Amino acid sequence: MFDAQRQHPVAALANAFDIIKANFITILILIFVGSGGKQGDYTLYWIFGTFIALLIWGGISWLRFRFSVNEGELKIEQGVFVHKKLYLTSDRIQVIDITAGVIQRVFGLVAVEVKTAGSSSKEAKINAISRKEAEKLKKLLRQGSEQQTATVSGEEKANKTYTLDNRDLVIAATTSGRMGVALSVVGAVFSQLDQVVSDEQILRFIETHLPNFTSFSIVAISVVGMVLAAWVLSFVSTIITYYDFEVEVREDDLHISKGLFERKQLTIPFNRIQAVQVKEGILRQPFGYAALVIESAGYGEDQGNSSTLFPLISKQRLRTFIDEVIPEYHVPVDKRVQISKKGLRRYLLRMVWLSLIIIAVVWSMVPYGVYSWLILPLMLLLGYQQYRDAEVKSGEDTIILSWRLLKKTTAIIKKYRVQAVEIKQNPFQTRLDLSDLIVHVASGNQGRSFKVRELLEKQAATYKHWLSNGNNELQQPLETDSYEEDSPSAIE
Amino acid sequence: MRTSPEHKLSKSAIKAWRLSTAIACLFFILVPLFFWIYNTFSPNEMGFSTWVIVSISVVLLIVSGLIIFFLPEIRWQHWYYQVDEHEVDLQSGIFIITRTLIPVKRVQHVDTRQGPILRSYGLADVTISTAATTHRIPALDEETADIVRDRISKFARLAKEDV
C-alpha cells in the first residue's frame, strides 16, 4: 500500500519548468517584443519576476498534489484553483513511463507518467519522486493485471535491443530534415537583430571588414549564413532528441528510450501499431539511409501518435530490421501500380504554379530576387521525381503507398487497419481520368491519412474496392484485436 | 469509376439548405451596414459615398440570391450514398468529386442529428464515425435517417460477430 503523500519538493521546480517548456515559444516572442521598447532595462526584472511567480505556482501545486495507491487503484488529487481527483484502476493502465528530465536528474529523481487508452493522459503525471518509490509504485500498479506475469517471463528471455551508435547519430543529425523549423527560428532571430545592433554599426562593420564586397555578395552571404545557422540548430536538436537511442523488442511491446538531457521512454504494444512509414529525406536518400516511423492508436502522445521507431537505418539493414522487429510488415508484393504518363503532366504543372508563386513573392520583395528563377528547374526536377516515386503496391493483406513531397515516404498499411478510403477528383483530373487515392488509419485522436496523387481512375477504384471489401479474407483472426481498439480491456 | 451510389438525398433537403444558406447570407448585410455606420459616425469628409454603399448592397443581394437559389440544388444533384453489408459508399462535391468508402466493420458509432431548420422540414443528418474519421450523410428524411442509422449499426454489429 501507498499512503497518501506528496511528491518530492523538487516537483515545485519541475512544475515551473514544465510550464516554461510548454510555452517556450510564446515566452521567447514576448521577450523579443517586450525588449523592443525604450525600457529594455526592465526585461531582466520581468523574466526574474515571472520565474518567481511560476515557482510560487509550482509550489502551490506541489502542496495540492497528493497521490496514493489503494488496492491497485491509483488516486491523484491535484489542482490549484479547481480541485481534481483522478482514479485509475490498474487494469485500465496501459503504460507506465518513468522518465528523467534535467531537473529530476540533478536531484536523482524520476517522473512517472501513467497512461490509459483514453485521452487526458497528461493529468496522471507525478513529477518528482525517488526512483525507489517509482519502482514500488510501478510494481503495485502492475500487480493487479496479468500483464505483469507476461512481461516478467518476457524479460527473462534475452530481449533483442537495437541501438543507434554514435557514428549513425552524427549522420542522422547531419542529414536531418529539421531545417524548416530551424530556419523559421533563425529567421525570427535575424529579424530582431536590428534591435540589438543598429544599422550604422552594421554599415561600419561592413565598411571596415568587408570593403570589397558588393551588396549582392552580402545578400548571398546572409542567405548562406542563415541556412548554416539553421543547419547547426537542426544538428544540435537531433543529437539532443536521439542521443543514446535504443529499441527493445519485448514479447508484446516495443520499448523505445532516447534523449540526451531528458530521457524519454515509450512503450508501444504491437497490437496498437496501425501503420509503418519509411521516410527517406532528400539529404539521406543519396547515402541510402531512411528513418522508420510508426503510427499507433490509443497511446497518449502529442502530434497524432507518430513515434520514431528508428531514426536512421541503411536501406540494406532496413529489411532485416523490419523482419526481426515487426515481421508482419514484411510482405511480398504481387501487384504494383505506378503513375501514368498523363499523371506526369499534372505533377509538373503543379510545380510550375508553385514556383511561379514563390518567384513572384521573392522577386518583388528581395533584392536580387531575379535569381529566384533558378528554383524553377529545381522544382521541375522535384516534380519529376515525385512522379517517379509515387506508386501503390499491394500483396496479401497489405497495401504500400509511396509518395514524395520533399522526402520520400513509404507507408505500409495492413488492410484490416484501414478506417476509410477516399477518392478525390477535381475537374482537371476528371478530364484526364485521374484521381487521388487517400487511405485513413487510426492514430491518436484524429487519425492520419496517406495520399497518392494522380492515379488512373480505374486503378484507384480497384484499390478502393479491394481495401474496403475485406470479408472474403483469410486474416480474420487478426481482425478481432483490431476491433477492440477502443475498449481498454482488450489488453491481455 | 464504378457507377455512382444509388440513393439520393431527400428532395426537401434543397429547401432546408436554401433556408440555412439564406441565414448564412444575412452576414453579407453586415458589410454595407458597416459602411453605413462608419458614415454616420465619422467626420463628414471621410465617409463613403451613398453610391458605393448602394452598389455594394445591390451586388451582394444579387450574389446571395444566386447562391441561395442555385447552390443547394446543385449540391443536392451531386450527392449520392449507399449502404450495404460491406461498406458505406458516399459521393459528393461539385468541382472536386470525393468518393468515400467506409468498411462497415470499421464503424465505431452512428448518430443522427437534427438542427432546428432540419427539424422543421422533417430531415436529419446521419453521422458515421470510425476510429480515424467522421463522415456525414446530410439531410435525409427522418424515417430514412433512422433506417440508415439502424442498418449501418446492424451491419457493423453483424460484421463484428462474424469474426
XYZ file of C-alpha atoms in Angstrom:
655
model
C 0.000 0.000 0.000
C 0.964 3.510 -0.655
C -0.480 6.058 1.716
C -1.485 9.474 0.529
C 1.642 11.506 0.112
C 3.184 14.427 -1.674
C 5.855 14.347 -4.267
C 9.419 15.292 -3.576
C 9.586 19.082 -3.065
C 11.680 19.397 -6.195
C 8.378 18.876 -8.005
C 7.710 22.587 -7.444
C 10.718 23.427 -9.536
C 9.850 20.776 -12.105
C 6.290 22.126 -12.366
C 7.598 25.611 -13.031
C 9.928 24.331 -15.728
C 7.137 22.290 -17.271
C 5.113 25.452 -17.747
C 8.109 27.274 -19.216
C 8.783 24.401 -21.566
C 5.194 24.201 -22.715
C 5.087 27.918 -23.514
C 8.670 28.343 -24.576
C 7.951 29.908 -27.954
C 5.367 32.295 -26.544
C 7.839 33.387 -23.885
C 10.576 33.863 -26.467
C 8.307 36.049 -28.575
C 7.209 38.047 -25.539
C 10.806 38.668 -24.547
C 11.750 39.810 -28.041
C 8.725 42.029 -28.425
C 8.934 43.307 -24.876
C 12.588 44.229 -25.084
C 11.992 46.247 -28.223
C 10.900 49.401 -26.426
C 12.968 52.066 -24.691
C 12.541 50.469 -21.287
C 14.621 47.491 -22.310
C 16.307 47.649 -18.909
C 13.279 46.148 -17.236
C 13.407 42.951 -19.274
C 15.565 41.179 -16.739
C 13.227 42.112 -13.915
C 10.326 40.835 -15.961
C 11.955 37.499 -16.589
C 13.002 37.187 -12.986
C 9.556 38.155 -11.690
C 7.789 35.711 -13.983
C 10.082 32.971 -12.871
C 9.380 33.694 -9.202
C 5.650 33.703 -9.910
C 5.923 30.367 -11.687
C 7.911 28.962 -8.798
C 5.195 30.023 -6.381
C 2.606 28.456 -8.657
C 4.670 25.283 -8.795
C 4.942 25.310 -5.021
C 1.206 25.612 -4.540
C 0.502 22.849 -6.995
C 3.053 20.724 -5.192
C 1.184 21.416 -1.935
C -2.104 20.454 -3.523
C -0.836 17.317 -5.173
C -1.290 14.055 -3.335
C -1.243 10.547 -4.630
C -1.939 7.178 -3.127
C -2.423 3.595 -4.182
C -5.188 1.564 -2.671
C -5.910 -1.981 -3.735
C -4.415 -1.496 -7.135
C -6.110 1.832 -7.674
C -4.091 4.946 -8.179
C -5.675 8.083 -6.785
C -4.349 11.517 -7.589
C -5.642 14.736 -6.081
C -4.480 17.985 -7.573
C -5.402 21.436 -8.799
C -4.620 24.941 -7.622
C -7.977 26.578 -8.299
C -10.073 23.655 -9.408
C -9.692 20.628 -7.255
C -9.412 17.449 -9.285
C -9.459 13.874 -8.196
C -8.369 11.163 -10.548
C -8.865 7.464 -10.027
C -7.134 4.920 -12.218
C -7.678 1.215 -11.795
C -4.637 -0.842 -12.544
C -6.207 -2.994 -15.234
C -7.015 0.127 -17.255
C -3.460 1.352 -17.127
C -1.608 0.638 -20.328
C 1.726 2.202 -19.952
C 3.758 3.427 -17.029
C 6.557 5.622 -18.246
C 9.422 6.542 -15.999
C 11.378 9.477 -17.325
C 14.068 11.730 -16.004
C 14.354 15.303 -17.187
C 17.226 17.637 -16.474
C 15.854 18.783 -13.132
C 14.966 15.308 -11.997
C 18.439 14.121 -12.904
C 20.154 16.833 -10.934
C 18.344 15.680 -7.807
C 18.484 11.980 -8.647
C 14.741 11.697 -9.064
C 12.346 10.475 -11.752
C 8.939 11.445 -13.118
C 6.236 8.827 -13.509
C 3.593 9.121 -16.185
C 0.623 6.791 -16.147
C -1.221 6.383 -19.400
C -4.530 4.825 -20.264
C -6.094 4.204 -23.645
C -8.364 7.217 -23.355
C -7.381 10.816 -23.577
C -6.369 13.219 -20.785
C -3.330 11.121 -20.050
C -1.335 14.211 -19.188
C -3.198 14.509 -15.922
C -1.678 11.453 -14.363
C 1.873 12.643 -14.077
C 3.845 12.517 -10.906
C 6.590 14.986 -11.488
C 9.242 14.082 -8.962
C 9.717 11.063 -6.771
C 12.709 8.940 -5.952
C 13.486 6.056 -8.233
C 12.845 3.548 -5.468
C 9.375 4.878 -4.867
C 8.715 4.894 -8.591
C 9.627 1.245 -8.912
C 7.453 0.410 -5.923
C 4.560 2.327 -7.434
C 5.011 0.580 -10.739
C 5.048 -2.796 -9.054
C 1.909 -2.026 -7.064
C 0.041 -0.875 -10.129
C 1.181 -3.821 -12.190
C 0.177 -6.348 -9.583
C -3.490 -6.438 -10.356
C -3.154 -7.051 -14.040
C -1.903 -10.221 -15.677
C 0.432 -8.188 -17.806
C 2.958 -8.394 -15.010
C 3.479 -12.127 -15.409
C 3.687 -11.749 -19.150
C 6.382 -9.086 -19.052
C 8.325 -10.891 -16.381
C 8.524 -14.046 -18.422
C 9.314 -11.912 -21.436
C 12.119 -10.183 -19.666
C 13.730 -13.390 -18.606
C 14.418 -14.212 -22.198
C 17.168 -12.094 -23.609
C 15.322 -9.291 -25.325
C 16.694 -8.059 -28.576
C 17.794 -4.489 -28.471
C 18.816 -2.190 -31.268
C 20.851 0.887 -30.590
C 21.912 3.835 -32.640
C 25.688 4.123 -32.432
C 27.392 7.483 -32.297
C 28.536 7.409 -35.890
C 24.981 6.883 -37.083
C 23.738 9.534 -34.696
C 26.081 12.061 -36.241
C 24.975 11.053 -39.720
C 21.347 11.351 -38.635
C 21.962 14.799 -37.232
C 23.893 15.955 -40.289
C 21.170 14.897 -42.656
C 18.120 15.576 -40.519
C 15.365 17.342 -42.340
C 14.528 19.620 -39.477
C 15.831 22.614 -41.398
C 12.360 24.028 -41.923
C 11.613 24.575 -38.262
C 15.142 25.679 -37.592
C 15.062 28.150 -40.475
C 11.981 29.846 -39.108
C 13.603 30.199 -35.702
C 16.762 31.632 -37.231
C 14.654 33.935 -39.384
C 12.832 35.227 -36.324
C 16.120 35.893 -34.549
C 17.580 37.665 -37.597
C 14.541 39.885 -37.892
C 15.064 41.010 -34.320
C 18.750 41.632 -34.856
C 18.301 45.313 -35.683
C 17.083 45.918 -32.171
C 20.405 44.839 -30.783
C 22.677 46.231 -33.462
C 21.867 49.498 -35.191
C 22.101 49.967 -38.943
C 25.109 52.267 -38.665
C 27.017 49.671 -36.726
C 26.315 47.116 -39.419
C 27.362 49.535 -42.141
C 30.556 50.416 -40.328
C 31.280 46.740 -39.790
C 30.810 46.090 -43.468
C 32.956 49.045 -44.495
C 35.844 48.164 -42.246
C 35.844 44.402 -42.523
C 34.404 43.628 -45.907
C 35.398 46.556 -48.086
C 35.475 44.651 -51.361
C 32.059 43.141 -51.122
C 29.212 44.244 -53.304
C 25.709 44.346 -51.967
C 24.991 41.225 -53.975
C 27.542 39.156 -52.153
C 26.244 40.489 -48.862
C 22.768 39.243 -49.664
C 24.243 35.928 -50.735
C 26.338 35.708 -47.591
C 23.410 36.393 -45.306
C 21.338 33.741 -47.062
C 24.123 31.216 -46.713
C 24.647 32.290 -43.109
C 21.008 31.736 -42.259
C 20.962 28.311 -43.855
C 24.131 27.410 -41.998
C 22.733 28.588 -38.678
C 19.553 26.615 -39.296
C 21.602 23.557 -40.100
C 23.598 23.850 -36.888
C 20.373 24.212 -34.935
C 18.830 21.138 -36.526
C 22.068 19.228 -35.983
C 22.070 20.021 -32.289
C 18.383 19.343 -31.790
C 18.634 15.951 -33.476
C 21.565 14.976 -31.285
C 19.622 16.017 -28.194
C 16.484 14.127 -29.199
C 18.021 10.887 -30.381
C 21.092 10.575 -28.191
C 21.552 7.001 -26.949
C 18.548 5.765 -28.871
C 17.520 2.237 -28.031
C 14.696 -0.034 -29.123
C 13.989 -3.108 -27.080
C 11.790 -5.791 -28.598
C 9.770 -7.455 -25.898
C 7.238 -10.169 -26.112
C 4.278 -7.990 -26.868
C 5.552 -4.481 -26.999
C 8.353 -2.270 -28.175
C 10.252 -0.242 -25.680
C 11.959 2.883 -27.008
C 14.222 5.138 -24.986
C 16.044 8.217 -26.182
C 17.266 11.682 -25.308
C 20.339 13.468 -24.069
C 19.135 15.807 -21.333
C 15.718 14.354 -20.918
C 15.434 10.596 -21.216
C 12.175 9.681 -22.859
C 10.811 6.188 -22.765
C 7.870 4.948 -24.762
C 6.239 1.589 -24.745
C 4.220 0.639 -27.799
C 2.255 -2.619 -27.776
C 2.465 -4.448 -31.099
C -1.276 -4.729 -31.466
C -1.561 -0.931 -31.358
C 0.581 -0.330 -34.398
C -1.588 0.993 -37.193
C 0.902 1.684 -39.937
C 4.619 1.830 -40.581
C 6.296 4.591 -42.542
C 9.721 4.614 -44.135
C 10.924 8.162 -44.628
C 13.820 8.939 -46.919
C 14.877 12.543 -46.604
C 16.433 14.331 -49.544
C 19.780 14.504 -47.799
C 19.633 10.901 -46.653
C 18.442 9.176 -49.773
C 21.686 9.530 -51.748
C 23.526 7.751 -48.921
C 20.924 5.024 -48.731
C 19.562 5.945 -45.324
C 15.993 6.156 -44.110
C 14.033 6.682 -40.911
C 11.304 4.414 -39.613
C 8.164 5.855 -38.067
C 5.164 4.029 -36.666
C 1.637 5.226 -36.172
C -0.075 3.853 -33.122
C -3.534 4.175 -31.689
C -4.614 4.736 -28.154
C -1.320 5.810 -26.779
C -1.289 9.313 -25.381
C 1.460 11.146 -27.138
C 1.331 14.520 -28.814
C 1.184 15.036 -32.558
C -1.198 12.345 -33.619
C 0.883 9.487 -32.301
C 3.709 9.146 -34.743
C 6.704 7.782 -32.963
C 10.129 7.226 -34.394
C 10.927 3.546 -34.390
C 14.419 4.115 -35.644
C 15.881 7.490 -36.598
C 18.448 6.310 -39.117
C 18.905 2.980 -40.768
C 20.580 1.952 -44.001
C 18.362 0.505 -46.687
C 20.077 -2.884 -46.555
C 19.579 -3.181 -42.824
C 16.034 -1.918 -43.085
C 14.690 -5.175 -44.439
C 16.226 -7.352 -41.731
C 15.195 -4.835 -39.099
C 11.575 -4.988 -40.197
C 11.811 -8.765 -40.389
C 13.041 -9.028 -36.847
C 11.102 -6.283 -35.130
C 7.775 -6.069 -36.954
C 7.766 -9.178 -39.164
C 4.150 -8.827 -40.214
C 5.067 -5.685 -42.126
C 7.379 -7.524 -44.448
C 5.122 -8.704 -47.234
C 5.903 -9.994 -50.713
C 4.472 -7.613 -53.281
C 2.411 -9.138 -56.034
C 0.944 -6.079 -57.669
C 2.313 -2.633 -58.274
C 0.868 0.387 -59.953
C 2.791 3.443 -60.986
C 1.663 6.798 -62.241
C 0.786 7.020 -65.901
C 2.315 9.489 -68.364
C -0.851 11.522 -68.100
C -0.153 11.995 -64.438
C 3.341 13.325 -65.071
C 1.846 16.375 -66.725
C -0.067 17.292 -63.614
C 2.895 16.655 -61.313
C 4.994 19.046 -63.385
C 2.282 21.658 -63.758
C 1.719 21.790 -60.011
C 5.404 22.545 -59.538
C 5.298 25.261 -62.184
C 2.447 27.063 -60.431
C 4.076 26.680 -57.055
C 7.403 28.051 -58.196
C 5.752 30.919 -60.061
C 4.092 31.997 -56.823
C 7.350 31.770 -54.890
C 9.228 33.636 -57.619
C 6.616 36.365 -57.725
C 6.863 36.881 -53.979
C 10.638 36.738 -53.778
C 11.204 38.839 -56.883
C 9.034 41.646 -55.655
C 10.356 41.708 -52.119
C 14.012 40.784 -52.027
C 16.929 42.478 -53.758
C 18.393 40.229 -56.451
C 15.152 38.269 -56.368
C 15.581 37.678 -60.095
C 17.785 34.781 -59.208
C 14.802 33.049 -57.687
C 14.075 31.912 -61.243
C 16.758 29.352 -60.593
C 14.356 27.387 -58.449
C 12.083 26.671 -61.425
C 14.259 23.905 -62.941
C 14.894 22.525 -59.456
C 11.188 22.393 -58.745
C 10.527 20.722 -62.083
C 13.126 18.138 -61.206
C 11.390 17.622 -57.882
C 8.057 17.255 -59.657
C 9.524 14.642 -61.950
C 10.990 12.789 -59.009
C 7.624 12.949 -57.233
C 6.080 11.374 -60.286
C 8.702 8.633 -60.363
C 8.413 7.856 -56.654
C 4.652 7.736 -56.400
C 3.306 4.226 -56.536
C 0.886 1.824 -54.947
C 1.870 -1.732 -54.199
C -0.110 -4.493 -52.654
C 0.362 -8.023 -51.513
C -1.655 -10.400 -49.407
C -3.337 -8.210 -46.791
C -1.119 -5.179 -47.106
C -1.094 -2.024 -49.137
C 2.037 0.030 -49.603
C 1.732 3.644 -50.674
C 4.741 5.678 -51.721
C 4.848 9.344 -52.485
C 7.178 12.284 -52.150
C 6.713 15.861 -51.095
C 10.308 16.605 -50.304
C 11.227 13.433 -48.586
C 10.079 10.145 -49.993
C 7.623 8.411 -47.730
C 6.517 4.818 -47.985
C 3.567 3.830 -45.839
C 2.946 0.157 -45.160
C -0.623 -0.407 -44.060
C -2.409 -3.590 -43.124
C -5.723 -3.894 -44.877
C -7.542 -4.644 -41.654
C -6.257 -1.408 -40.143
C -7.787 0.804 -42.802
C -10.543 3.001 -41.429
C -11.797 4.624 -44.608
C -10.785 5.039 -48.224
C -11.371 8.146 -50.271
C -11.040 9.011 -53.920
C -10.823 12.646 -54.895
C -11.164 14.174 -58.321
C -11.119 17.773 -59.395
C -12.441 18.822 -62.817
C -8.976 18.746 -64.430
C -8.436 15.241 -63.175
C -11.837 14.135 -64.375
C -10.873 15.202 -67.880
C -7.747 13.045 -67.746
C -9.368 10.125 -65.897
C -7.059 10.626 -62.940
C -7.794 10.719 -59.242
C -6.129 10.892 -55.837
C -6.302 7.917 -53.514
C -6.468 8.658 -49.783
C -6.282 5.997 -47.081
C -7.148 6.800 -43.464
C -5.814 4.915 -40.478
C -6.354 5.498 -36.783
C -3.616 7.377 -34.979
C -4.054 9.332 -31.813
C -7.365 11.088 -31.662
C -7.664 12.393 -35.209
C -6.225 9.636 -37.321
C -3.776 10.049 -40.158
C -4.248 9.923 -43.885
C -1.908 8.850 -46.653
C -2.365 10.163 -50.157
C -1.067 9.191 -53.584
C -1.846 11.662 -56.324
C -2.815 11.195 -59.956
C -3.529 7.509 -60.093
C -5.542 6.311 -63.046
C -9.149 6.433 -62.011
C -9.689 2.757 -62.749
C -6.726 1.666 -60.654
C -7.744 3.875 -57.763
C -11.230 2.446 -57.877
C -9.877 -1.096 -57.872
C -7.763 -0.426 -54.828
C -10.569 1.343 -53.081
C -12.786 -1.631 -53.626
C -10.144 -4.124 -52.592
C -9.394 -2.222 -49.408
C -12.922 -1.763 -48.238
C -14.144 -5.212 -49.082
C -12.313 -7.419 -46.648
C -14.878 -10.037 -45.826
C -13.526 -12.782 -48.050
C -10.141 -12.541 -46.465
C -8.123 -15.094 -44.558
C -6.915 -12.686 -41.922
C -9.963 -12.897 -39.779
C -8.347 -13.949 -36.515
C -6.175 -10.901 -36.792
C -9.137 -8.706 -37.255
C -10.554 -9.399 -33.856
C -7.964 -7.481 -31.967
C -8.259 -4.504 -34.223
C -11.893 -4.136 -33.325
C -11.302 -3.738 -29.670
C -9.035 -0.769 -30.203
C -11.169 1.462 -28.087
C -12.010 -0.756 -25.208
C -9.091 -0.646 -22.825
C -9.838 -4.097 -21.503
C -8.597 -5.621 -24.738
C -5.074 -5.806 -23.464
C -4.220 -9.141 -22.021
C -15.271 4.942 -61.914
C -17.782 2.473 -60.662
C -21.312 3.743 -61.103
C -22.379 6.270 -58.506
C -24.045 5.026 -55.330
C -27.733 4.529 -55.936
C -29.547 6.672 -53.368
C -30.100 10.395 -53.431
C -30.832 12.688 -50.525
C -34.321 13.796 -49.661
C -35.713 16.308 -52.107
C -36.697 18.684 -49.337
C -33.006 18.944 -48.483
C -32.909 21.663 -51.134
C -35.440 23.773 -49.299
C -33.773 23.265 -45.951
C -30.393 24.157 -47.389
C -31.868 27.244 -49.049
C -33.079 28.399 -45.685
C -29.760 27.759 -43.967
C -27.801 29.426 -46.786
C -30.157 32.364 -46.611
C -29.407 32.735 -42.933
C -25.701 32.495 -43.659
C -26.115 35.149 -46.356
C -27.581 37.509 -43.775
C -23.988 38.083 -42.713
C -23.438 39.827 -46.046
C -25.675 42.577 -44.754
C -23.004 43.354 -42.208
C -20.747 44.730 -44.950
C -22.961 47.631 -46.134
C -24.081 48.048 -42.548
C -20.504 48.585 -41.508
C -20.036 51.229 -44.213
C -23.227 52.934 -43.188
C -22.252 53.037 -39.507
C -18.838 54.305 -40.465
C -20.512 57.042 -42.481
C -22.725 58.235 -39.688
C -20.041 58.331 -37.053
C -17.005 59.530 -38.951
C -16.263 63.180 -39.729
C -18.030 64.399 -42.865
C -15.283 64.375 -45.470
C -14.092 60.906 -44.599
C -17.290 58.977 -45.344
C -18.049 56.713 -48.283
C -20.442 57.992 -50.861
C -24.000 56.670 -50.819
C -23.275 55.372 -54.293
C -20.676 52.967 -53.096
C -22.891 51.629 -50.353
C -25.885 51.172 -52.635
C -23.907 49.416 -55.355
C -22.200 47.118 -52.867
C -25.576 46.219 -51.385
C -27.019 45.509 -54.833
C -24.101 43.288 -55.819
C -24.276 41.392 -52.553
C -28.027 40.955 -52.923
C -27.659 39.506 -56.407
C -24.807 37.219 -55.393
C -26.605 35.877 -52.351
C -29.791 35.461 -54.389
C -27.894 33.296 -56.880
C -26.209 31.325 -54.131
C -29.455 30.741 -52.276
C -31.297 29.717 -55.399
C -28.782 27.553 -57.231
C -26.209 26.176 -54.816
C -28.479 23.889 -52.742
C -29.953 22.405 -55.891
C -26.559 21.713 -57.477
C -25.238 20.338 -54.239
C -28.215 18.021 -53.991
C -27.693 16.796 -57.522
C -24.159 15.759 -56.729
C -24.831 13.860 -53.529
C -25.186 10.093 -53.602
C -24.973 7.488 -50.901
C -25.388 3.778 -50.495
C -25.225 1.451 -47.542
C -24.771 -2.268 -47.832
C -23.470 -5.019 -45.616
C -19.829 -4.429 -46.520
C -19.442 -0.727 -46.919
C -20.870 2.732 -46.753
C -20.349 4.461 -50.064
C -20.563 8.249 -50.350
C -20.084 10.559 -53.301
C -20.251 14.324 -53.141
C -18.709 17.507 -54.463
C -19.453 19.880 -57.281
C -15.976 20.626 -58.617
C -13.885 18.270 -56.582
C -15.670 14.962 -56.535
C -14.981 12.922 -53.438
C -15.855 9.282 -53.252
C -15.558 7.753 -49.807
C -15.825 4.122 -48.838
C -16.076 3.166 -45.208
C -15.823 -0.542 -44.490
C -18.819 -1.170 -42.305
C -16.859 -3.156 -39.754
C -14.687 -0.105 -39.065
C -17.653 1.940 -37.933
C -17.426 2.871 -34.286
C -20.784 4.537 -33.934
C -23.510 6.162 -35.955
C -25.737 9.016 -34.919
C -28.473 11.157 -36.358
C -28.525 14.888 -35.821
C -31.174 17.489 -36.284
C -30.927 21.236 -36.023
C -33.992 23.492 -35.849
C -34.039 24.040 -39.621
C -33.731 20.373 -40.478
C -36.383 19.522 -37.917
C -38.888 21.902 -39.398
C -38.504 20.092 -42.712
C -38.591 16.668 -41.117
C -34.975 15.931 -42.013
C -31.923 14.651 -40.172
C -28.181 14.219 -40.755
C -26.547 10.843 -40.245
C -23.003 10.955 -38.880
C -20.719 7.932 -39.191
C -17.586 7.785 -37.058
C -14.631 5.481 -37.415
C -11.558 5.496 -35.230
C -9.897 7.931 -37.605
C -12.561 9.878 -39.447
C -16.091 11.267 -39.272
C -18.413 11.310 -42.257
C -21.820 12.810 -42.763
C -24.789 11.986 -44.929
C -26.728 15.238 -44.804
C -30.444 15.913 -44.897
C -32.265 12.600 -45.138
C -35.929 12.136 -44.320
C -36.324 11.413 -40.659
C -37.539 7.879 -41.316
C -34.829 7.216 -43.892
C -32.229 8.576 -41.497
C -33.449 6.237 -38.803
C -33.406 3.300 -41.178
C -29.934 4.140 -42.480
C -28.587 4.594 -38.971
C -30.046 1.318 -37.774
C -28.873 -0.505 -40.878
C -25.302 0.678 -40.537
C -25.286 -0.168 -36.878
C -26.768 -3.584 -37.574
C -24.256 -4.351 -40.320
C -21.447 -3.161 -38.113
C -22.613 -5.459 -35.357
C -23.007 -8.387 -37.745
C -19.568 -7.877 -39.181
C -18.094 -7.953 -35.706
C -19.956 -11.064 -34.651
C -18.847 -12.757 -37.823
C -15.231 -12.621 -36.877
